[in-house]
Amino acid sequence: MKHNHKELLFSISLIIFAILQPCILAAASHGNTKANSSFLRRRQLLQDHDNHVDPTFQFPNSHLKNAYVALQAWKHAILYDPYNYTSDWVGPDVCNYTRVFCASAPYDSSLIVVAGIDLNHGSIVGPLPEELDLLVDLTLLHVNSNRFWGTVPSTFDQLKLFYELDLNNNFFSGKFPDVLLQLPSLKYLDIRYNEFEGPLPKELFDLSLDAIFVNNNNFQLEIPDNIDNSPVTVMVLANNHFRGCLPAGIANMSKTLTELIIMNNNLSSCIPMEIGNLINLTVLDISYNTLKGHLPELFGELKSLEQLNIAHNMLVGSIPESICSIRSHKDNVCLPDYEK
Ligand SMILES: *[C@@H]1O[C@H](CO)[C@@H](O)[C@H](O)[C@H]1NC(C)=O
Ligand SMILES: *[C@@H]1O[C@H](CO)[C@@H](O)[C@H](O)[C@H]1NC(C)=O
Ligand SMILES: *[C@@H]1O[C@H](CO)[C@@H](O)[C@H](O)[C@H]1NC(C)=O
Ligand SMILES: *[C@@H]1O[C@H](CO)[C@@H](O)[C@H](O)[C@H]1NC(C)=O
Ligand SMILES: *[C@@H]1O[C@H](CO)[C@@H](O)[C@H](O)[C@H]1NC(C)=O
Ligand SMILES: *[C@@H]1O[C@H](CO)[C@@H](O)[C@H](O)[C@H]1NC(C)=O
C-alpha cells in the first residue's frame, strides 16, 4: 500500500509543473509588517551573500543566482553527506547540480528556475537552513529518509508555489510546523516518521491536501473536530498519542475518504455511528487503541471495505455479516480478534 502511495506521489510530481497556476510572487506587501520585515531580512541576506558570490559567475537570471545562494547555504549547513549528493553543488550552473531540477516558471515560460529538489535516501545529516526561502519558485522538496533535524524554517511561507513536501523518515522535531499552514499551493504533506509532538493544528484540515501522513510521531491530544473540512482521500494518523473520540464529522468525508488509519493511539471511546456513511472507504484500521463498547451496527454499511482492522481494543459485538459475507475471501477482513 505504501508502495502505491509512492507511485501515486511520483506521478503527481511529474504533472505538477504542467498544472500549476500562474502565481504572483509578491516580494513585499504593503502594510504587512511581518512580510515587510521578512522582505528586509531577505534583502539583507542577499546582500551579505552577494559579497561572497564569485564575481566571475554568470547567472542566466536573478532567480538562479538566488538559488545558488540558497543551495550553497544548504550545502554548508550539511554536516554529513555519505553518498555525496551535494558534492557537485559547485559553480553557477545550479540546474546541473545533482538532484536539483529546473523548469520554466509557471508565470513566465522564458524564465528558468529551480522547481524541485529531491534528496531522498541520502542519509544526510543537517538542518534545513532559512535561506531555502530564496528558492521562491520551489514546488517540490523531497528529503525522505535522511537524518535532517530541527524544524521547517519559518521562512518557508515565502514559497508561494510550494506544492509537495516529503520529510518522511528524518529527525524533525518540535510542534507541528505552523508555517506549512500558510502555503497556499500545498497539496501533499508527508511528515511521518519524525519526532514532531504536541497537538495537530485545526488548520491542517482546512488545507486542500490530497493526503495527510502524520503517522509515527509523538502527536498528542484530541483529533481536531473539524476533521471533515479536509478533502483528503488518505489520512494516516497511526502511531501517535491521540486520545478521546474519533470526531463524528468523519461521516462528512464520504465523498473523498478511502483510507483511514489511526492504529496504535489512545482513542478511548466513541466510534461514531456515522462512520457507516463512509461508503467509499476501502481501508479502516483503528486497531491498538482503547476503544470500548459495542461495534456500531452501521459498520455494515461500509460496502467498499477491503481491509478492516479493529483488533486490540475493548470492543464487543461482531463484525456485521454484511461485511463478512461479501468479503470473507480476503484475509484481512473478519479477523476482529477483539477482546471481550
Ligand atoms: C517596509 O519597508 C520599507 C523599506 O523597504 C519602509 O520604507 C516601510 O516603512 C516599511 N513598512 C512597514 C509597514 O514597516
Ligand atoms: C564521496 O566522496 C568521497 C571524497 O571524494 C569519497 O572518498 C567517497 O568514496 C565518496 N562516496 C561515495 C558513496 O561515492
Ligand atoms: C553539467 O554536467 C555535465 C556532467 O556532469 C558536464 O559535462 C557539463 O559540462 C555541465 N554543464 C555545465 C554548463 O556546467
Ligand atoms: C495512553 O495513555 C496512557 C495513560 O495516559 C499512557 O500511559 C500510554 O502511554 C498512552 N499510550 C499511547 C500509545 O499514547
Ligand atoms: C457535517 O457537515 C454539516 C454541514 O457542514 C454539519 O452541519 C454537520 O454537523 C456535520 N456532521 C457531523 C456529524 O459533524
Ligand atoms: C464514491 O466514489 C465515487 C467515485 O469513485 C463517487 O462517484 C461517489 O460519489 C462516491 N460516493 C459518495 C457517497 O460520495
CSV table of C-alpha atoms and ligand atoms in Angstrom, one decimal:
chain,number,residue,atom,x,y,z
A,1,MET,CA,0.0,0.0,0.0
A,2,LYS,CA,2.8,2.3,1.0
A,3,HIS,CA,4.4,1.5,-2.3
A,4,ASN,CA,1.3,2.5,-4.2
A,5,HIS,CA,1.3,5.8,-2.5
A,6,LYS,CA,4.8,6.4,-3.6
A,7,GLU,CA,3.9,5.7,-7.1
A,8,LEU,CA,1.0,8.0,-6.9
A,9,LEU,CA,3.2,10.6,-5.4
A,10,PHE,CA,5.7,10.2,-8.2
A,11,SER,CA,3.1,10.7,-10.8
A,12,ILE,CA,1.7,13.7,-9.0
A,13,SER,CA,5.2,15.1,-9.0
A,14,LEU,CA,5.5,14.6,-12.7
A,15,ILE,CA,2.4,16.5,-13.6
A,16,ILE,CA,2.6,19.4,-11.2
A,17,PHE,CA,4.8,21.6,-13.4
A,18,ALA,CA,2.1,21.4,-16.0
A,19,ILE,CA,-0.9,22.2,-13.8
A,20,LEU,CA,0.4,24.9,-11.5
A,21,GLN,CA,-1.5,28.1,-11.9
A,22,PRO,CA,0.3,31.3,-12.6
A,23,CYS,CA,1.0,33.0,-9.4
A,24,ILE,CA,2.1,36.4,-8.4
A,25,LEU,CA,5.2,36.5,-6.4
A,26,ALA,CA,4.7,39.3,-4.0
A,27,ALA,CA,8.2,40.2,-2.7
A,28,ALA,CA,6.9,42.8,-0.4
A,29,SER,CA,3.4,43.6,0.6
A,30,HIS,CA,2.0,46.9,1.7
A,31,GLY,CA,1.1,47.5,5.3
A,32,ASN,CA,2.1,44.0,6.4
A,33,THR,CA,4.9,44.4,8.8
A,34,LYS,CA,5.6,40.7,9.0
A,35,ALA,CA,6.0,40.4,5.3
A,36,ASN,CA,8.0,43.6,5.2
A,37,SER,CA,10.5,42.5,7.8
A,38,SER,CA,10.9,39.2,6.2
A,39,PHE,CA,11.5,41.0,2.9
A,40,LEU,CA,14.0,43.3,4.5
A,41,ARG,CA,15.7,40.3,6.1
A,42,ARG,CA,15.9,38.5,2.7
A,43,ARG,CA,17.4,41.6,1.1
A,44,GLN,CA,20.0,41.8,3.8
A,45,LEU,CA,20.7,38.1,3.5
A,46,LEU,CA,21.2,38.5,-0.3
A,47,GLN,CA,23.5,41.5,0.1
A,48,ASP,CA,25.6,39.6,2.6
A,49,HIS,CA,25.8,36.6,0.3
A,50,ASP,CA,26.3,38.7,-2.7
A,51,ASN,CA,29.6,39.8,-1.3
A,52,HIS,CA,30.6,36.1,-1.3
A,53,VAL,CA,29.3,35.1,-4.7
A,54,ASP,CA,32.3,34.8,-7.1
A,55,PRO,CA,32.0,37.9,-9.3
A,56,THR,CA,33.1,35.9,-12.4
A,57,PHE,CA,30.0,33.7,-12.1
A,58,GLN,CA,27.3,34.4,-14.7
A,59,PHE,CA,23.7,33.6,-14.0
A,60,PRO,CA,21.0,33.4,-16.6
A,61,ASN,CA,18.6,35.3,-14.3
A,62,SER,CA,18.4,36.6,-10.7
A,63,HIS,CA,16.2,33.6,-9.6
A,64,LEU,CA,19.0,31.2,-10.4
A,65,LYS,CA,21.5,33.5,-8.7
A,66,ASN,CA,19.3,33.4,-5.5
A,67,ALA,CA,19.0,29.7,-5.9
A,68,TYR,CA,22.8,29.4,-6.0
A,69,VAL,CA,23.0,31.4,-2.7
A,70,ALA,CA,20.3,29.1,-1.1
A,71,LEU,CA,21.9,25.9,-2.2
A,72,GLN,CA,25.4,26.9,-1.1
A,73,ALA,CA,23.9,27.8,2.3
A,74,TRP,CA,22.3,24.4,2.5
A,75,LYS,CA,25.5,22.6,1.4
A,76,HIS,CA,27.4,24.4,4.1
A,77,ALA,CA,24.8,23.6,6.7
A,78,ILE,CA,25.1,19.9,5.9
A,79,LEU,CA,27.3,18.1,8.3
A,80,TYR,CA,27.5,14.7,6.7
A,81,ASP,CA,26.6,13.6,3.1
A,82,PRO,CA,27.7,10.0,2.8
A,83,TYR,CA,26.5,9.4,-0.7
A,84,ASN,CA,28.0,12.7,-2.0
A,85,TYR,CA,24.6,14.0,-3.2
A,86,THR,CA,25.8,17.6,-2.8
A,87,SER,CA,29.4,17.2,-3.8
A,88,ASP,CA,28.8,18.6,-7.3
A,89,TRP,CA,26.9,21.6,-5.9
A,90,VAL,CA,29.6,23.9,-7.0
A,91,GLY,CA,29.7,26.7,-9.6
A,92,PRO,CA,26.9,28.8,-11.0
A,93,ASP,CA,25.1,26.2,-13.1
A,94,VAL,CA,22.6,25.2,-10.4
A,95,CYS,CA,20.5,23.4,-12.9
A,96,ASN,CA,23.3,20.9,-13.4
A,97,TYR,CA,23.5,20.1,-9.7
A,98,THR,CA,22.7,16.5,-8.8
A,99,ARG,CA,19.1,16.1,-7.6
A,100,VAL,CA,18.2,19.8,-8.3
A,101,PHE,CA,15.5,20.2,-11.0
A,102,CYS,CA,15.0,23.3,-13.1
A,103,ALA,CA,11.9,24.1,-15.2
A,104,SER,CA,10.2,27.1,-16.8
A,105,ALA,CA,8.5,29.3,-14.2
A,106,PRO,CA,4.7,28.8,-14.4
A,107,TYR,CA,4.2,32.6,-14.6
A,108,ASP,CA,6.8,33.2,-17.3
A,109,SER,CA,7.8,30.3,-19.6
A,110,SER,CA,11.0,32.0,-20.7
A,111,LEU,CA,12.3,32.1,-17.1
A,112,ILE,CA,14.2,29.0,-16.0
A,113,VAL,CA,14.0,28.5,-12.2
A,114,VAL,CA,14.8,25.8,-9.6
A,115,ALA,CA,11.5,24.0,-9.3
A,116,GLY,CA,12.3,20.9,-7.3
A,117,ILE,CA,14.9,19.2,-5.1
A,118,ASP,CA,15.0,15.5,-4.3
A,119,LEU,CA,17.5,14.3,-1.8
A,120,ASN,CA,15.6,11.1,-0.9
A,121,HIS,CA,17.5,8.3,0.8
A,122,GLY,CA,20.7,10.3,1.2
A,123,SER,CA,21.3,9.6,4.9
A,124,ILE,CA,22.3,13.3,5.0
A,125,VAL,CA,22.8,14.9,8.4
A,126,GLY,CA,22.0,18.6,9.0
A,127,PRO,CA,19.2,21.2,9.2
A,128,LEU,CA,17.1,22.9,6.6
A,129,PRO,CA,18.6,26.4,6.5
A,130,GLU,CA,16.5,29.6,6.5
A,131,GLU,CA,18.0,30.5,3.1
A,132,LEU,CA,15.8,28.0,1.4
A,133,ASP,CA,13.2,30.7,1.2
A,134,LEU,CA,15.3,32.2,-1.6
A,135,LEU,CA,14.1,29.4,-3.8
A,136,VAL,CA,10.9,31.3,-4.4
A,137,ASP,CA,9.9,29.0,-7.3
A,138,LEU,CA,10.3,25.8,-5.4
A,139,THR,CA,7.3,23.5,-5.9
A,140,LEU,CA,8.7,20.2,-4.6
A,141,LEU,CA,11.1,19.3,-1.8
A,142,HIS,CA,11.7,15.6,-1.0
A,143,VAL,CA,14.2,14.7,1.8
A,144,ASN,CA,12.7,11.3,2.6
A,145,SER,CA,15.0,9.0,4.6
A,146,ASN,CA,17.8,11.3,5.7
A,147,ARG,CA,18.9,12.5,9.1
A,148,PHE,CA,17.7,16.1,8.9
A,149,TRP,CA,16.8,17.6,12.2
A,150,GLY,CA,15.4,20.8,13.6
A,151,THR,CA,12.2,22.1,12.0
A,152,VAL,CA,10.8,23.6,8.9
A,153,PRO,CA,12.2,27.1,8.7
A,154,SER,CA,9.6,29.8,9.3
A,155,THR,CA,10.8,31.5,6.2
A,156,PHE,CA,9.0,28.8,4.1
A,157,ASP,CA,6.0,31.0,4.0
A,158,GLN,CA,7.7,32.8,1.1
A,159,LEU,CA,7.3,29.7,-1.1
A,160,LYS,CA,4.0,30.6,-2.7
A,161,LEU,CA,4.2,27.9,-5.4
A,162,PHE,CA,5.2,25.1,-3.0
A,163,TYR,CA,3.2,22.0,-3.7
A,164,GLU,CA,4.7,18.9,-2.3
A,165,LEU,CA,6.7,18.3,0.9
A,166,ASP,CA,8.1,15.0,1.9
A,167,LEU,CA,10.0,15.0,5.2
A,168,ASN,CA,9.3,11.3,5.8
A,169,ASN,CA,11.8,9.4,8.0
A,170,ASN,CA,14.0,12.1,9.5
A,171,PHE,CA,14.6,13.6,12.9
A,172,PHE,CA,12.5,16.7,12.6
A,173,SER,CA,11.0,17.7,16.0
A,174,GLY,CA,9.1,20.3,17.9
A,175,LYS,CA,5.5,21.4,17.4
A,176,PHE,CA,3.7,20.9,14.1
A,177,PRO,CA,5.4,23.4,11.7
A,178,ASP,CA,2.7,26.1,11.5
A,179,VAL,CA,4.4,27.7,8.6
A,180,LEU,CA,3.1,24.8,6.4
A,181,LEU,CA,-0.4,26.1,7.1
A,182,GLN,CA,0.4,29.3,5.2
A,183,LEU,CA,1.4,27.7,1.9
A,184,PRO,CA,-1.5,28.3,-0.4
A,185,SER,CA,-0.4,25.7,-3.0
A,186,LEU,CA,0.5,22.8,-0.7
A,187,LYS,CA,-1.2,19.6,-1.9
A,188,TYR,CA,0.8,16.8,-0.5
A,189,LEU,CA,2.2,16.7,3.0
A,190,ASP,CA,4.2,13.8,4.4
A,191,ILE,CA,5.9,14.3,7.8
A,192,ARG,CA,5.6,10.7,9.0
A,193,TYR,CA,8.4,9.0,10.9
A,194,ASN,CA,9.8,12.1,12.7
A,195,GLU,CA,9.7,13.4,16.2
A,196,PHE,CA,7.0,16.1,16.0
A,197,GLU,CA,4.9,16.5,19.1
A,198,GLY,CA,2.0,18.4,20.6
A,199,PRO,CA,-1.5,18.8,19.1
A,200,LEU,CA,-2.3,18.7,15.4
A,201,PRO,CA,-3.5,22.2,14.5
A,202,LYS,CA,-7.1,22.5,13.4
A,203,GLU,CA,-6.0,24.5,10.3
A,204,LEU,CA,-4.3,21.4,9.0
A,205,PHE,CA,-7.8,20.1,8.0
A,206,ASP,CA,-8.6,23.4,6.2
A,207,LEU,CA,-5.9,22.9,3.7
A,208,SER,CA,-6.8,21.4,0.3
A,209,LEU,CA,-4.4,18.5,0.6
A,210,ASP,CA,-4.7,15.2,-1.3
A,211,ALA,CA,-3.3,13.1,1.6
A,212,ILE,CA,-2.2,13.6,5.2
A,213,PHE,CA,0.6,11.4,6.5
A,214,VAL,CA,1.5,12.4,10.1
A,215,ASN,CA,1.9,8.8,11.5
A,216,ASN,CA,4.8,7.7,13.7
A,217,ASN,CA,5.4,11.0,15.5
A,218,ASN,CA,4.5,12.0,19.1
A,219,PHE,CA,1.4,14.0,18.3
A,220,GLN,CA,-1.0,14.2,21.3
A,221,LEU,CA,-4.4,15.4,22.5
A,222,GLU,CA,-7.6,15.1,20.6
A,223,ILE,CA,-8.0,14.8,16.8
A,224,PRO,CA,-9.4,18.2,15.9
A,225,ASP,CA,-13.2,18.1,15.4
A,226,ASN,CA,-13.1,19.9,12.1
A,227,ILE,CA,-11.6,16.8,10.5
A,228,ASP,CA,-14.3,16.8,7.9
A,229,ASN,CA,-13.1,20.1,6.4
A,230,SER,CA,-10.3,18.0,4.9
A,231,PRO,CA,-10.7,16.9,1.3
A,232,VAL,CA,-8.0,14.2,1.6
A,233,THR,CA,-8.5,10.7,0.2
A,234,VAL,CA,-6.0,9.1,2.6
A,235,MET,CA,-5.5,10.1,6.2
A,236,VAL,CA,-2.9,8.3,8.3
A,237,LEU,CA,-2.6,9.3,11.9
A,238,ALA,CA,-1.3,6.0,13.2
A,239,ASN,CA,1.4,5.5,15.9
A,240,ASN,CA,0.9,8.8,17.8
A,241,HIS,CA,-0.8,9.5,21.1
A,242,PHE,CA,-4.1,10.8,20.0
A,243,ARG,CA,-6.8,10.4,22.7
A,244,GLY,CA,-10.5,10.9,23.1
A,245,CYS,CA,-13.0,10.4,20.3
A,246,LEU,CA,-12.9,9.9,16.6
A,247,PRO,CA,-14.8,13.1,15.6
A,248,ALA,CA,-18.3,12.4,14.4
A,249,GLY,CA,-17.7,14.7,11.5
A,250,ILE,CA,-15.7,11.9,9.9
A,251,ALA,CA,-19.1,11.0,8.4
A,252,ASN,CA,-19.0,14.0,6.2
A,253,MET,CA,-15.9,12.7,4.4
A,254,SER,CA,-17.8,10.1,2.5
A,255,LYS,CA,-17.2,11.6,-1.0
A,256,THR,CA,-13.4,11.7,-0.6
A,257,LEU,CA,-12.1,9.4,2.1
A,258,THR,CA,-10.9,6.0,1.0
A,259,GLU,CA,-8.3,5.1,3.7
A,260,LEU,CA,-8.3,5.9,7.4
A,261,ILE,CA,-5.6,4.5,9.6
A,262,ILE,CA,-5.5,5.5,13.2
A,263,MET,CA,-3.9,2.4,14.7
A,264,ASN,CA,-1.9,2.5,17.9
A,265,ASN,CA,-3.1,5.6,19.5
A,266,ASN,CA,-5.1,6.2,22.7
A,267,LEU,CA,-8.6,6.7,21.3
A,268,SER,CA,-10.7,5.7,24.2
A,269,SER,CA,-14.3,5.7,23.2
A,270,CYS,CA,-16.9,6.6,20.6
A,271,ILE,CA,-16.5,5.2,17.2
A,272,PRO,CA,-19.2,7.4,15.8
A,273,MET,CA,-22.3,5.7,14.5
A,274,GLU,CA,-21.9,7.9,11.4
A,275,ILE,CA,-18.8,6.0,10.4
A,276,GLY,CA,-21.2,3.8,8.3
A,277,ASN,CA,-21.6,6.7,5.9
A,278,LEU,CA,-18.1,6.2,4.6
A,279,ILE,CA,-19.2,4.0,1.8
A,280,ASN,CA,-16.1,4.7,-0.3
A,281,LEU,CA,-13.8,3.6,2.5
A,282,THR,CA,-11.6,0.7,1.4
A,283,VAL,CA,-9.2,0.6,4.4
A,284,LEU,CA,-10.1,1.2,8.0
A,285,ASP,CA,-7.6,0.5,10.8
A,286,ILE,CA,-8.4,1.5,14.3
A,287,SER,CA,-6.6,-1.3,16.0
A,288,TYR,CA,-4.4,-0.9,19.1
A,289,ASN,CA,-6.5,1.8,20.8
A,290,THR,CA,-8.5,1.6,23.9
A,291,LEU,CA,-11.9,1.8,22.2
A,292,LYS,CA,-14.7,0.4,24.3
A,293,GLY,CA,-18.3,-0.6,23.8
A,294,HIS,CA,-20.3,-2.1,21.0
A,295,LEU,CA,-19.3,-2.0,17.4
A,296,PRO,CA,-21.6,0.3,15.6
A,297,GLU,CA,-24.1,-1.7,13.5
A,298,LEU,CA,-23.6,0.8,10.7
A,299,PHE,CA,-20.2,-0.7,10.1
A,300,GLY,CA,-22.3,-2.9,7.9
A,301,GLU,CA,-22.8,-0.1,5.5
A,302,LEU,CA,-19.0,0.1,4.7
A,303,LYS,CA,-19.5,-1.7,1.5
A,304,SER,CA,-16.2,-0.8,-0.2
A,305,LEU,CA,-14.1,-2.1,2.7
A,306,GLU,CA,-11.2,-4.4,1.6
A,307,GLN,CA,-9.2,-4.1,4.8
A,308,LEU,CA,-10.6,-3.8,8.3
A,309,ASN,CA,-8.6,-4.0,11.5
A,310,ILE,CA,-10.2,-3.3,14.8
A,311,ALA,CA,-8.1,-5.7,16.8
A,312,HIS,CA,-6.7,-4.9,20.3
A,313,ASN,CA,-9.4,-2.7,21.6
A,314,MET,CA,-12.1,-3.5,24.2
A,315,LEU,CA,-15.0,-3.7,21.8
A,316,VAL,CA,-17.8,-6.2,22.0
A,317,GLY,CA,-20.1,-7.4,19.3
A,318,SER,CA,-19.4,-9.0,15.9
A,319,ILE,CA,-18.5,-7.7,12.6
A,320,PRO,CA,-21.8,-7.2,10.8
A,321,GLU,CA,-22.5,-10.1,8.4
A,322,SER,CA,-22.9,-7.7,5.5
A,323,ILE,CA,-19.2,-7.1,5.5
A,324,CYS,CA,-18.1,-10.6,6.2
A,325,SER,CA,-20.4,-12.2,3.7
A,326,ILE,CA,-19.2,-10.0,0.9
A,327,ARG,CA,-15.6,-10.2,1.5
A,328,SER,CA,-14.8,-13.3,3.6
A,329,HIS,CA,-12.3,-14.5,1.0
A,330,LYS,CA,-10.0,-11.6,1.9
A,331,ASP,CA,-7.5,-12.5,4.6
A,332,ASN,CA,-7.6,-9.2,6.4
A,333,VAL,CA,-11.4,-8.9,6.8
A,334,CYS,CA,-13.4,-10.5,9.5
A,335,LEU,CA,-10.5,-11.1,11.8
A,336,PRO,CA,-11.6,-8.8,14.6
A,337,ASP,CA,-9.9,-10.8,17.4
A,338,TYR,CA,-11.3,-8.2,19.7
A,339,GLU,CA,-11.1,-8.8,23.4
A,340,LYS,CA,-14.3,-9.4,25.3
B,1,LIG,C1,8.5,48.5,4.8
B,1,LIG,O1,9.8,48.7,4.3
B,1,LIG,C2,10.1,49.9,3.7
B,1,LIG,C3,11.6,49.9,3.3
B,1,LIG,O2,11.8,49.0,2.3
B,1,LIG,C4,9.8,51.1,4.6
B,1,LIG,O3,10.0,52.3,4.0
B,1,LIG,C5,8.4,50.9,5.1
B,1,LIG,O4,8.1,51.9,6.1
B,1,LIG,C6,8.1,49.6,5.7
B,1,LIG,N1,6.7,49.4,6.1
B,1,LIG,C7,6.3,48.9,7.2
B,1,LIG,C8,4.8,48.8,7.4
B,1,LIG,O5,7.1,48.5,8.1
B,2,LIG,C1,32.2,10.5,-1.6
B,2,LIG,O1,33.4,11.3,-1.9
B,2,LIG,C2,34.5,11.0,-1.1
B,2,LIG,C3,35.6,12.0,-1.4
B,2,LIG,O2,35.7,12.3,-2.8
B,2,LIG,C4,34.9,9.6,-1.5
B,2,LIG,O3,36.0,9.2,-0.7
B,2,LIG,C5,33.7,8.6,-1.2
B,2,LIG,O4,34.1,7.3,-1.6
B,2,LIG,C6,32.5,9.1,-1.9
B,2,LIG,N1,31.4,8.2,-1.5
B,2,LIG,C7,30.5,7.7,-2.3
B,2,LIG,C8,29.4,6.9,-1.8
B,2,LIG,O5,30.6,7.8,-3.6
B,3,LIG,C1,26.8,19.7,-16.5
B,3,LIG,O1,27.4,18.4,-16.0
B,3,LIG,C2,28.0,17.7,-17.0
B,3,LIG,C3,28.4,16.3,-16.4
B,3,LIG,O2,28.1,16.2,-15.1
B,3,LIG,C4,29.2,18.4,-17.6
B,3,LIG,O3,29.8,17.6,-18.6
B,3,LIG,C5,28.7,19.7,-18.2
B,3,LIG,O4,29.8,20.5,-18.6
B,3,LIG,C6,27.9,20.5,-17.1
B,3,LIG,N1,27.4,21.7,-17.7
B,3,LIG,C7,27.7,22.9,-17.3
B,3,LIG,C8,27.0,24.0,-18.1
B,3,LIG,O5,28.4,23.1,-16.3
B,4,LIG,C1,-2.2,6.1,26.5
B,4,LIG,O1,-2.5,6.8,27.7
B,4,LIG,C2,-1.9,6.1,28.9
B,4,LIG,C3,-2.3,6.9,30.1
B,4,LIG,O2,-2.4,8.2,29.9
B,4,LIG,C4,-0.4,6.2,28.7
B,4,LIG,O3,0.2,5.5,29.8
B,4,LIG,C5,0.0,5.4,27.4
B,4,LIG,O4,1.4,5.5,27.2
B,4,LIG,C6,-0.7,6.0,26.2
B,4,LIG,N1,-0.4,5.3,25.1
B,4,LIG,C7,-0.2,5.8,23.9
B,4,LIG,C8,0.1,4.9,22.7
B,4,LIG,O5,-0.2,7.0,23.7
B,5,LIG,C1,-21.5,17.5,8.5
B,5,LIG,O1,-21.5,18.8,7.9
B,5,LIG,C2,-22.6,19.6,8.1
B,5,LIG,C3,-22.5,20.8,7.2
B,5,LIG,O2,-21.3,21.4,7.4
B,5,LIG,C4,-22.7,19.9,9.6
B,5,LIG,O3,-23.9,20.7,9.8
B,5,LIG,C5,-22.8,18.6,10.4
B,5,LIG,O4,-22.8,18.9,11.7
B,5,LIG,C6,-21.6,17.7,10.0
B,5,LIG,N1,-21.8,16.4,10.6
B,5,LIG,C7,-21.2,16.0,11.7
B,5,LIG,C8,-21.5,14.6,12.2
B,5,LIG,O5,-20.3,16.7,12.2
B,6,LIG,C1,-17.6,7.2,-4.2
B,6,LIG,O1,-16.7,7.4,-5.2
B,6,LIG,C2,-17.3,7.5,-6.5
B,6,LIG,C3,-16.2,7.7,-7.5
B,6,LIG,O2,-15.2,6.7,-7.2
B,6,LIG,C4,-18.1,8.8,-6.5
B,6,LIG,O3,-18.8,8.9,-7.8
B,6,LIG,C5,-19.2,8.6,-5.4
B,6,LIG,O4,-19.9,9.8,-5.4
B,6,LIG,C6,-18.6,8.4,-4.1
B,6,LIG,N1,-19.6,8.1,-3.1
B,6,LIG,C7,-20.1,9.1,-2.3
B,6,LIG,C8,-21.0,8.6,-1.3
B,6,LIG,O5,-19.8,10.2,-2.5
